[in-house]
Structures are given as C-alpha cells and as structure tokens.
PDB file of C-alpha atoms in Angstrom:
ATOM      1  CA  MET A   1      42.203 -53.872-187.837  1.00  0.00           C
ATOM      2  CA  PRO A   2      40.739 -51.852-190.939  1.00  0.00           C
ATOM      3  CA  GLU A   3      37.537 -54.105-190.658  1.00  0.00           C
ATOM      4  CA  TYR A   4      37.198 -53.106-186.903  1.00  0.00           C
ATOM      5  CA  TRP A   5      36.928 -49.356-187.721  1.00  0.00           C
ATOM      6  CA  LEU A   6      34.547 -50.112-190.650  1.00  0.00           C
ATOM      7  CA  THR A   7      32.128 -52.251-188.493  1.00  0.00           C
ATOM      8  CA  PRO A   8      28.527 -50.839-189.015  1.00  0.00           C
ATOM      9  CA  ILE A   9      26.605 -49.204-186.190  1.00  0.00           C
ATOM     10  CA  ASP A  10      23.087 -49.015-186.001  1.00  0.00           C
ATOM     11  CA  SER A  11      21.995 -47.158-182.846  1.00  0.00           C
ATOM     12  CA  TYR A  12      18.972 -45.068-183.882  1.00  0.00           C
ATOM     13  CA  CYS A  13      15.337 -45.422-184.797  1.00  0.00           C
ATOM     14  CA  GLU A  14      15.853 -43.743-188.456  1.00  0.00           C
ATOM     15  CA  ARG A  15      18.355 -46.209-189.658  1.00  0.00           C
ATOM     16  CA  LEU A  16      16.639 -49.176-190.930  1.00  0.00           C
ATOM     17  CA  ALA A  17      19.470 -50.489-193.247  1.00  0.00           C
ATOM     18  CA  PRO A  18      22.997 -49.694-194.084  1.00  0.00           C
ATOM     19  CA  GLY A  19      23.725 -46.818-196.584  1.00  0.00           C
ATOM     20  CA  PHE A  20      25.051 -43.362-196.566  1.00  0.00           C
ATOM     21  CA  TRP A  21      21.598 -41.487-196.522  1.00  0.00           C
ATOM     22  CA  ALA A  22      19.844 -44.049-194.319  1.00  0.00           C
ATOM     23  CA  GLU A  23      19.549 -41.385-191.581  1.00  0.00           C
ATOM     24  CA  PRO A  24      18.500 -38.178-193.650  1.00  0.00           C
ATOM     25  CA  LEU A  25      16.920 -36.310-190.777  1.00  0.00           C
ATOM     26  CA  ASN A  26      19.748 -37.239-188.204  1.00  0.00           C
ATOM     27  CA  ALA A  27      22.341 -36.317-190.851  1.00  0.00           C
ATOM     28  CA  LEU A  28      20.892 -33.000-192.041  1.00  0.00           C
ATOM     29  CA  THR A  29      20.098 -31.524-188.764  1.00  0.00           C
ATOM     30  CA  ASN A  30      23.772 -31.333-188.018  1.00  0.00           C
ATOM     31  CA  GLY A  31      23.455 -28.247-190.114  1.00  0.00           C
ATOM     32  CA  ALA A  32      22.279 -26.784-186.912  1.00  0.00           C
ATOM     33  CA  PHE A  33      25.730 -26.830-185.462  1.00  0.00           C
ATOM     34  CA  ILE A  34      27.160 -25.159-188.416  1.00  0.00           C
ATOM     35  CA  LEU A  35      24.411 -22.268-188.115  1.00  0.00           C
ATOM     36  CA  ALA A  36      25.456 -21.973-184.515  1.00  0.00           C
ATOM     37  CA  ALA A  37      29.175 -21.831-185.351  1.00  0.00           C
ATOM     38  CA  LEU A  38      28.333 -19.088-188.017  1.00  0.00           C
ATOM     39  CA  TYR A  39      26.367 -17.247-185.379  1.00  0.00           C
ATOM     40  CA  GLY A  40      29.097 -17.370-183.004  1.00  0.00           C
ATOM     41  CA  LEU A  41      31.664 -16.192-185.784  1.00  0.00           C
ATOM     42  CA  ALA A  42      29.372 -13.145-186.626  1.00  0.00           C
ATOM     43  CA  LEU A  43      29.275 -12.238-182.850  1.00  0.00           C
ATOM     44  CA  TRP A  44      33.062 -12.797-182.523  1.00  0.00           C
ATOM     45  CA  ARG A  45      33.756 -10.419-185.457  1.00  0.00           C
ATOM     46  CA  ARG A  46      31.316  -7.804-184.137  1.00  0.00           C
ATOM     47  CA  ALA A  47      33.303  -7.833-180.548  1.00  0.00           C
ATOM     48  CA  GLY A  48      36.504  -7.155-182.325  1.00  0.00           C
ATOM     49  CA  GLY A  49      37.789 -10.475-183.540  1.00  0.00           C
ATOM     50  CA  ARG A  50      40.600 -10.614-181.043  1.00  0.00           C
ATOM     51  CA  ASP A  51      39.154 -13.317-178.700  1.00  0.00           C
ATOM     52  CA  TRP A  52      41.108 -16.530-179.401  1.00  0.00           C
ATOM     53  CA  PRO A  53      39.627 -18.817-176.815  1.00  0.00           C
ATOM     54  CA  ALA A  54      36.223 -18.021-178.149  1.00  0.00           C
ATOM     55  CA  LEU A  55      37.368 -18.453-181.791  1.00  0.00           C
ATOM     56  CA  TRP A  56      38.456 -21.926-180.749  1.00  0.00           C
ATOM     57  CA  LEU A  57      35.042 -22.771-179.369  1.00  0.00           C
ATOM     58  CA  ILE A  58      33.626 -21.664-182.619  1.00  0.00           C
ATOM     59  CA  ALA A  59      35.805 -23.731-184.693  1.00  0.00           C
ATOM     60  CA  VAL A  60      35.230 -26.829-182.348  1.00  0.00           C
ATOM     61  CA  THR A  61      31.327 -26.203-182.791  1.00  0.00           C
ATOM     62  CA  PHE A  62      32.027 -26.456-186.606  1.00  0.00           C
ATOM     63  CA  ILE A  63      33.839 -29.604-186.159  1.00  0.00           C
ATOM     64  CA  VAL A  64      31.028 -31.039-183.762  1.00  0.00           C
ATOM     65  CA  GLY A  65      28.636 -30.686-186.831  1.00  0.00           C
ATOM     66  CA  THR A  66      30.911 -32.200-189.390  1.00  0.00           C
ATOM     67  CA  GLY A  67      31.982 -35.216-187.146  1.00  0.00           C
ATOM     68  CA  SER A  68      28.105 -35.834-186.272  1.00  0.00           C
ATOM     69  CA  PHE A  69      27.320 -35.545-189.986  1.00  0.00           C
ATOM     70  CA  LEU A  70      29.947 -38.263-190.756  1.00  0.00           C
ATOM     71  CA  PHE A  71      28.760 -40.765-187.985  1.00  0.00           C
ATOM     72  CA  HIS A  72      24.989 -40.294-189.166  1.00  0.00           C
ATOM     73  CA  THR A  73      25.985 -41.219-192.848  1.00  0.00           C
ATOM     74  CA  PHE A  74      28.905 -43.522-192.627  1.00  0.00           C
ATOM     75  CA  ALA A  75      27.667 -45.019-189.106  1.00  0.00           C
ATOM     76  CA  ASN A  76      30.734 -47.130-188.169  1.00  0.00           C
ATOM     77  CA  ARG A  77      33.479 -47.050-185.618  1.00  0.00           C
ATOM     78  CA  TRP A  78      35.728 -44.439-187.027  1.00  0.00           C
ATOM     79  CA  SER A  79      32.966 -41.929-187.574  1.00  0.00           C
ATOM     80  CA  LEU A  80      31.883 -42.657-184.120  1.00  0.00           C
ATOM     81  CA  LEU A  81      35.121 -41.155-182.971  1.00  0.00           C
ATOM     82  CA  ALA A  82      34.688 -38.248-185.329  1.00  0.00           C
ATOM     83  CA  ASP A  83      31.308 -37.645-183.579  1.00  0.00           C
ATOM     84  CA  VAL A  84      32.217 -37.944-179.926  1.00  0.00           C
ATOM     85  CA  LEU A  85      35.741 -36.619-179.634  1.00  0.00           C
ATOM     86  CA  PRO A  86      34.862 -32.952-180.857  1.00  0.00           C
ATOM     87  CA  ILE A  87      32.007 -32.899-178.241  1.00  0.00           C
ATOM     88  CA  ALA A  88      34.334 -33.927-175.506  1.00  0.00           C
ATOM     89  CA  VAL A  89      36.847 -31.162-176.651  1.00  0.00           C
ATOM     90  CA  PHE A  90      34.161 -28.558-176.551  1.00  0.00           C
ATOM     91  CA  ILE A  91      33.025 -29.608-173.054  1.00  0.00           C
ATOM     92  CA  TYR A  92      36.383 -29.572-171.629  1.00  0.00           C
ATOM     93  CA  SER A  93      37.520 -26.328-173.482  1.00  0.00           C
ATOM     94  CA  TYR A  94      34.348 -24.596-172.159  1.00  0.00           C
ATOM     95  CA  PHE A  95      34.662 -25.718-168.665  1.00  0.00           C
ATOM     96  CA  LEU A  96      38.310 -24.286-168.444  1.00  0.00           C
ATOM     97  CA  LEU A  97      37.072 -21.250-170.120  1.00  0.00           C
ATOM     98  CA  ALA A  98      34.227 -20.742-167.598  1.00  0.00           C
ATOM     99  CA  LEU A  99      36.515 -21.110-164.708  1.00  0.00           C
ATOM    100  CA  ARG A 100      38.997 -18.545-166.026  1.00  0.00           C
ATOM    101  CA  ARG A 101      36.579 -16.002-167.429  1.00  0.00           C
ATOM    102  CA  TYR A 102      33.600 -16.264-165.064  1.00  0.00           C
ATOM    103  CA  LEU A 103      34.821 -17.361-161.655  1.00  0.00           C
ATOM    104  CA  GLN A 104      38.286 -15.801-162.429  1.00  0.00           C
ATOM    105  CA  LEU A 105      40.299 -18.767-161.001  1.00  0.00           C
ATOM    106  CA  ARG A 106      44.126 -18.622-161.525  1.00  0.00           C
ATOM    107  CA  PRO A 107      45.383 -20.601-164.568  1.00  0.00           C
ATOM    108  CA  ILE A 108      46.874 -23.563-162.314  1.00  0.00           C
ATOM    109  CA  ALA A 109      43.685 -23.751-160.360  1.00  0.00           C
ATOM    110  CA  SER A 110      41.573 -23.683-163.552  1.00  0.00           C
ATOM    111  CA  LEU A 111      43.726 -26.461-165.078  1.00  0.00           C
ATOM    112  CA  MET A 112      43.612 -28.695-162.152  1.00  0.00           C
ATOM    113  CA  ALA A 113      40.010 -28.264-161.719  1.00  0.00           C
ATOM    114  CA  THR A 114      39.568 -29.173-165.559  1.00  0.00           C
ATOM    115  CA  VAL A 115      41.812 -32.355-164.994  1.00  0.00           C
ATOM    116  CA  LEU A 116      39.489 -33.512-162.018  1.00  0.00           C
ATOM    117  CA  PHE A 117      36.475 -32.950-164.181  1.00  0.00           C
ATOM    118  CA  VAL A 118      37.959 -34.948-166.886  1.00  0.00           C
ATOM    119  CA  ALA A 119      38.544 -37.819-164.455  1.00  0.00           C
ATOM    120  CA  PHE A 120      35.267 -37.604-162.956  1.00  0.00           C
ATOM    121  CA  ASN A 121      33.653 -37.868-166.405  1.00  0.00           C
ATOM    122  CA  MET A 122      35.799 -40.829-167.287  1.00  0.00           C
ATOM    123  CA  LEU A 123      34.661 -42.596-164.071  1.00  0.00           C
ATOM    124  CA  PHE A 124      31.054 -41.465-164.024  1.00  0.00           C
ATOM    125  CA  ASP A 125      29.874 -44.452-166.245  1.00  0.00           C
ATOM    126  CA  ARG A 126      31.100 -47.004-163.520  1.00  0.00           C
ATOM    127  CA  LEU A 127      29.555 -44.886-160.777  1.00  0.00           C
ATOM    128  CA  TRP A 128      26.228 -44.646-162.586  1.00  0.00           C
ATOM    129  CA  PHE A 129      25.946 -48.262-163.313  1.00  0.00           C
ATOM    130  CA  SER A 130      26.955 -49.277-159.785  1.00  0.00           C
ATOM    131  CA  VAL A 131      24.014 -47.477-158.676  1.00  0.00           C
ATOM    132  CA  TYR A 132      21.519 -47.978-161.589  1.00  0.00           C
ATOM    133  CA  PRO A 133      22.676 -51.206-163.228  1.00  0.00           C
ATOM    134  CA  GLY A 134      21.246 -51.719-166.810  1.00  0.00           C
ATOM    135  CA  VAL A 135      19.893 -48.134-166.976  1.00  0.00           C
ATOM    136  CA  THR A 136      21.748 -46.794-170.185  1.00  0.00           C
ATOM    137  CA  LEU A 137      19.471 -43.766-171.079  1.00  0.00           C
ATOM    138  CA  ASN A 138      20.175 -45.082-174.734  1.00  0.00           C
ATOM    139  CA  GLY A 139      23.914 -44.213-174.526  1.00  0.00           C
ATOM    140  CA  SER A 140      23.230 -40.608-172.732  1.00  0.00           C
ATOM    141  CA  VAL A 141      24.746 -41.495-169.329  1.00  0.00           C
ATOM    142  CA  GLY A 142      28.242 -40.127-170.581  1.00  0.00           C
ATOM    143  CA  TYR A 143      26.614 -36.684-171.099  1.00  0.00           C
ATOM    144  CA  LEU A 144      25.191 -36.334-167.502  1.00  0.00           C
ATOM    145  CA  PRO A 145      28.497 -34.806-166.187  1.00  0.00           C
ATOM    146  CA  ALA A 146      28.358 -31.951-168.727  1.00  0.00           C
ATOM    147  CA  ALA A 147      24.836 -31.091-167.451  1.00  0.00           C
ATOM    148  CA  LEU A 148      26.077 -31.160-163.914  1.00  0.00           C
ATOM    149  CA  ALA A 149      29.034 -28.937-164.788  1.00  0.00           C
ATOM    150  CA  MET A 150      26.654 -26.316-166.257  1.00  0.00           C
ATOM    151  CA  LEU A 151      24.494 -26.354-163.263  1.00  0.00           C
ATOM    152  CA  THR A 152      27.386 -26.284-160.812  1.00  0.00           C
ATOM    153  CA  VAL A 153      29.330 -23.528-162.415  1.00  0.00           C
ATOM    154  CA  GLY A 154      26.185 -21.443-163.323  1.00  0.00           C
ATOM    155  CA  SER A 155      24.990 -21.639-159.769  1.00  0.00           C
ATOM    156  CA  LEU A 156      28.489 -20.526-158.574  1.00  0.00           C
ATOM    157  CA  CYS A 157      28.530 -17.606-160.870  1.00  0.00           C
ATOM    158  CA  LEU A 158      25.034 -16.412-159.505  1.00  0.00           C
ATOM    159  CA  PHE A 159      26.183 -17.051-155.801  1.00  0.00           C
ATOM    160  CA  LEU A 160      29.256 -14.870-156.583  1.00  0.00           C
ATOM    161  CA  ARG A 161      27.125 -12.448-158.416  1.00  0.00           C
ATOM    162  CA  VAL A 162      28.398 -13.117-161.684  1.00  0.00           C
ATOM    163  CA  LYS A 163      24.654 -12.774-162.836  1.00  0.00           C
ATOM    164  CA  GLU A 164      24.789 -12.766-166.645  1.00  0.00           C
ATOM    165  CA  PRO A 165      27.128 -15.563-167.309  1.00  0.00           C
ATOM    166  CA  GLY A 166      25.419 -17.616-164.495  1.00  0.00           C
ATOM    167  CA  ARG A 167      22.007 -17.172-165.989  1.00  0.00           C
ATOM    168  CA  ALA A 168      23.383 -18.138-169.569  1.00  0.00           C
ATOM    169  CA  LEU A 169      25.085 -21.343-168.084  1.00  0.00           C
ATOM    170  CA  LEU A 170      21.736 -22.122-166.188  1.00  0.00           C
ATOM    171  CA  MET A 171      19.763 -21.623-169.443  1.00  0.00           C
ATOM    172  CA  ALA A 172      22.045 -23.757-171.342  1.00  0.00           C
ATOM    173  CA  ALA A 173      21.794 -26.458-168.686  1.00  0.00           C
ATOM    174  CA  GLY A 174      17.934 -26.334-169.050  1.00  0.00           C
ATOM    175  CA  VAL A 175      17.963 -26.846-172.727  1.00  0.00           C
ATOM    176  CA  PHE A 176      20.657 -29.461-172.431  1.00  0.00           C
ATOM    177  CA  VAL A 177      18.565 -31.547-170.198  1.00  0.00           C
ATOM    178  CA  LEU A 178      15.686 -31.435-172.560  1.00  0.00           C
ATOM    179  CA  SER A 179      17.934 -32.336-175.302  1.00  0.00           C
ATOM    180  CA  LEU A 180      19.253 -35.386-173.460  1.00  0.00           C
ATOM    181  CA  ALA A 181      15.663 -36.460-172.805  1.00  0.00           C
ATOM    182  CA  PHE A 182      15.040 -36.611-176.554  1.00  0.00           C
ATOM    183  CA  ARG A 183      18.319 -38.497-176.948  1.00  0.00           C
ATOM    184  CA  SER A 184      17.420 -40.966-174.223  1.00  0.00           C
ATOM    185  CA  VAL A 185      14.084 -41.858-175.521  1.00  0.00           C
ATOM    186  CA  ASP A 186      14.852 -42.442-179.217  1.00  0.00           C
ATOM    187  CA  SER A 187      15.197 -46.267-179.069  1.00  0.00           C
ATOM    188  CA  SER A 188      11.827 -46.468-176.995  1.00  0.00           C
ATOM    189  CA  VAL A 189       9.617 -44.467-179.377  1.00  0.00           C
ATOM    190  CA  CYS A 190      10.589 -46.184-182.583  1.00  0.00           C
ATOM    191  CA  ALA A 191       7.293 -47.990-182.987  1.00  0.00           C
ATOM    192  CA  SER A 192       5.160 -44.716-182.715  1.00  0.00           C
ATOM    193  CA  VAL A 193       7.775 -42.350-184.041  1.00  0.00           C
ATOM    194  CA  PRO A 194       9.681 -44.211-186.836  1.00  0.00           C
ATOM    195  CA  VAL A 195      12.147 -41.311-187.346  1.00  0.00           C
ATOM    196  CA  GLY A 196      12.896 -41.227-183.610  1.00  0.00           C
ATOM    197  CA  THR A 197      13.986 -38.184-181.549  1.00  0.00           C
ATOM    198  CA  HIS A 198      17.547 -38.086-182.112  1.00  0.00           C
ATOM    199  CA  PHE A 199      17.375 -35.345-184.701  1.00  0.00           C
ATOM    200  CA  LEU A 200      15.954 -33.113-181.609  1.00  0.00           C
ATOM    201  CA  TRP A 201      19.193 -33.750-179.788  1.00  0.00           C
ATOM    202  CA  HIS A 202      21.081 -32.076-182.610  1.00  0.00           C
ATOM    203  CA  MET A 203      18.900 -29.217-182.905  1.00  0.00           C
ATOM    204  CA  LEU A 204      18.629 -28.376-179.268  1.00  0.00           C
ATOM    205  CA  ASN A 205      22.338 -29.085-178.463  1.00  0.00           C
ATOM    206  CA  ALA A 206      23.177 -26.679-181.245  1.00  0.00           C
ATOM    207  CA  LEU A 207      21.183 -24.149-179.348  1.00  0.00           C
ATOM    208  CA  VAL A 208      23.059 -24.970-176.103  1.00  0.00           C
ATOM    209  CA  LEU A 209      26.362 -24.389-177.961  1.00  0.00           C
ATOM    210  CA  GLY A 210      25.077 -21.264-179.267  1.00  0.00           C
ATOM    211  CA  ILE A 211      24.063 -19.826-175.869  1.00  0.00           C
ATOM    212  CA  LEU A 212      27.576 -20.963-174.289  1.00  0.00           C
ATOM    213  CA  MET A 213      29.424 -19.234-177.279  1.00  0.00           C
ATOM    214  CA  ARG A 214      27.427 -16.076-176.815  1.00  0.00           C
ATOM    215  CA  ALA A 215      28.205 -15.936-173.243  1.00  0.00           C
ATOM    216  CA  SER A 216      31.894 -16.629-173.878  1.00  0.00           C
ATOM    217  CA  ILE A 217      32.060 -13.723-176.320  1.00  0.00           C
ATOM    218  CA  VAL A 218      29.678 -11.077-174.588  1.00  0.00           C
ATOM    219  CA  HIS A 219      31.388 -11.669-171.284  1.00  0.00           C
ATOM    220  CA  VAL A 220      34.831 -11.798-172.300  1.00  0.00           C
ATOM    221  CA  SER A 221      35.930  -8.870-169.882  1.00  0.00           C
ATOM    222  CA  TYR A 222      33.324  -9.618-167.255  1.00  0.00           C
ATOM    223  CA  LYS A 223      34.397  -8.440-163.808  1.00  0.00           C
ATOM    224  CA  ARG A 224      32.744  -9.367-160.735  1.00  0.00           C
ATOM    225  CA  PRO A 225      31.100  -6.579-158.735  1.00  0.00           C
ATOM    226  CA  PRO A 226      32.833  -5.761-155.466  1.00  0.00           C
ATOM    227  CA  HIS A 227      31.385  -6.965-152.244  1.00  0.00           C
ATOM    228  CA  VAL A 228      29.676  -4.330-150.260  1.00  0.00           C
ATOM    229  CA  PRO A 229      29.253  -5.330-146.663  1.00  0.00           C
ATOM    230  CA  GLY A 230      25.878  -4.751-144.843  1.00  0.00           C
TER     231      GLY A 230
END
C-alpha cells in the first residue's frame, strides 16, 4: 500500500524526469494562489473581519496553492490528492455560499442543491465520455461542471437583478474557461512549448479564486432590489 501512494505521476510537459524541482514553473506559479489568499485576507480584514464563510474560502485558497505545490514537486499519488481535494472543497463551498448569499435560498434548499451538484459532478465524467469517448481534454473534463455552475448561478443572479455578484460570477467563468483551455492543451504543445501551458492554469485560476472571494466579501449583505411592477 505505501508503494501505491508513492507511485510517480508524469502528466505535464515540463516534467521530463523524476525529481522535486522537475517542474519549477508549475511549482512556483502556485504562489499565485497564496497571493490570492493574502488579497482576500486583506479585503476580509478591511470589511470588518467577521465574515467566517469568506474566511473559510480564503483558508481553502491558501491550501489549494500548498496542495498544488506538493503535487508539482513530489508528483505522486498522495500529492495528487493534496492537489485535487482542496479544489473540490472550494468549488462546493462557494456553490453553497452563492446560493445562500446571492440567490438567498433557504439553508435546506441550498444544501440540497449543493448535494445534487456534487452528485452531478461525480457522474459528469461518465456522461461526458458516453457522448465524447476518448476526449479527455488532458484531464480537464472534471472541471467543466464548475464552469457550468458559475455560468448558471451568475446568469440567475442577473435574471433576478442581483447584478454585481452576477457579473463577478460571469467574469470568473470567462477567465476559468480560458484557464481550462490552457490546461487542456498542455500535452499537445510539448514539442513547440517545452514548458507547456499548465502554469497558466495556475495563474488564471488564482485570478478566478480572487474574483470569487472578492465577490463573497464585498457582497456579504447583498439584498436583491424589490420588484417594481410595470
């Protein structure tokens, strides 16, 4: 069993051999997540320092950067979990927060919708490959539900005239789609771009998390404007 968790993983252009610093660019660009977390912490303190859900997102963002750094240095099965699990925690946490804070759903409804989103996310790979067999997008398929969630919730916010959070979510979704594109083409550009494009996934994804954290802090007490007939 210990050997299983120590099995090397080589998934990106930059890694040409085993070794802690075999992916220096992929490893060091995880500092962007740390900067995003520090940016979020500064906003959080400026806003009064009492928004505990937002502080949770800030802490998870810091852990995302740490976990991804571990994966791009140790590059084995246990560090892969350190990479992907914090990202999943952020996605589901923010989905729940957005339903409560922006769409103002009741706690039970928000929780049930989040559970359904988790189930959809877990089944998405099977649905995708049943329609597009062999199209792996370099391992990026599992992140498509997060993009769909941002687009859906952001559009609902605009429809319900929750304008500022809606715009933030749609902006984050646009950056995330670009980020996914760079992640997806990494393995196919190795010949022309030896360092690959995965490092751009880190930098752009850190921007996505920064946009989302800022929205959660700035719009903590956002109230939907009343409907005016006619």
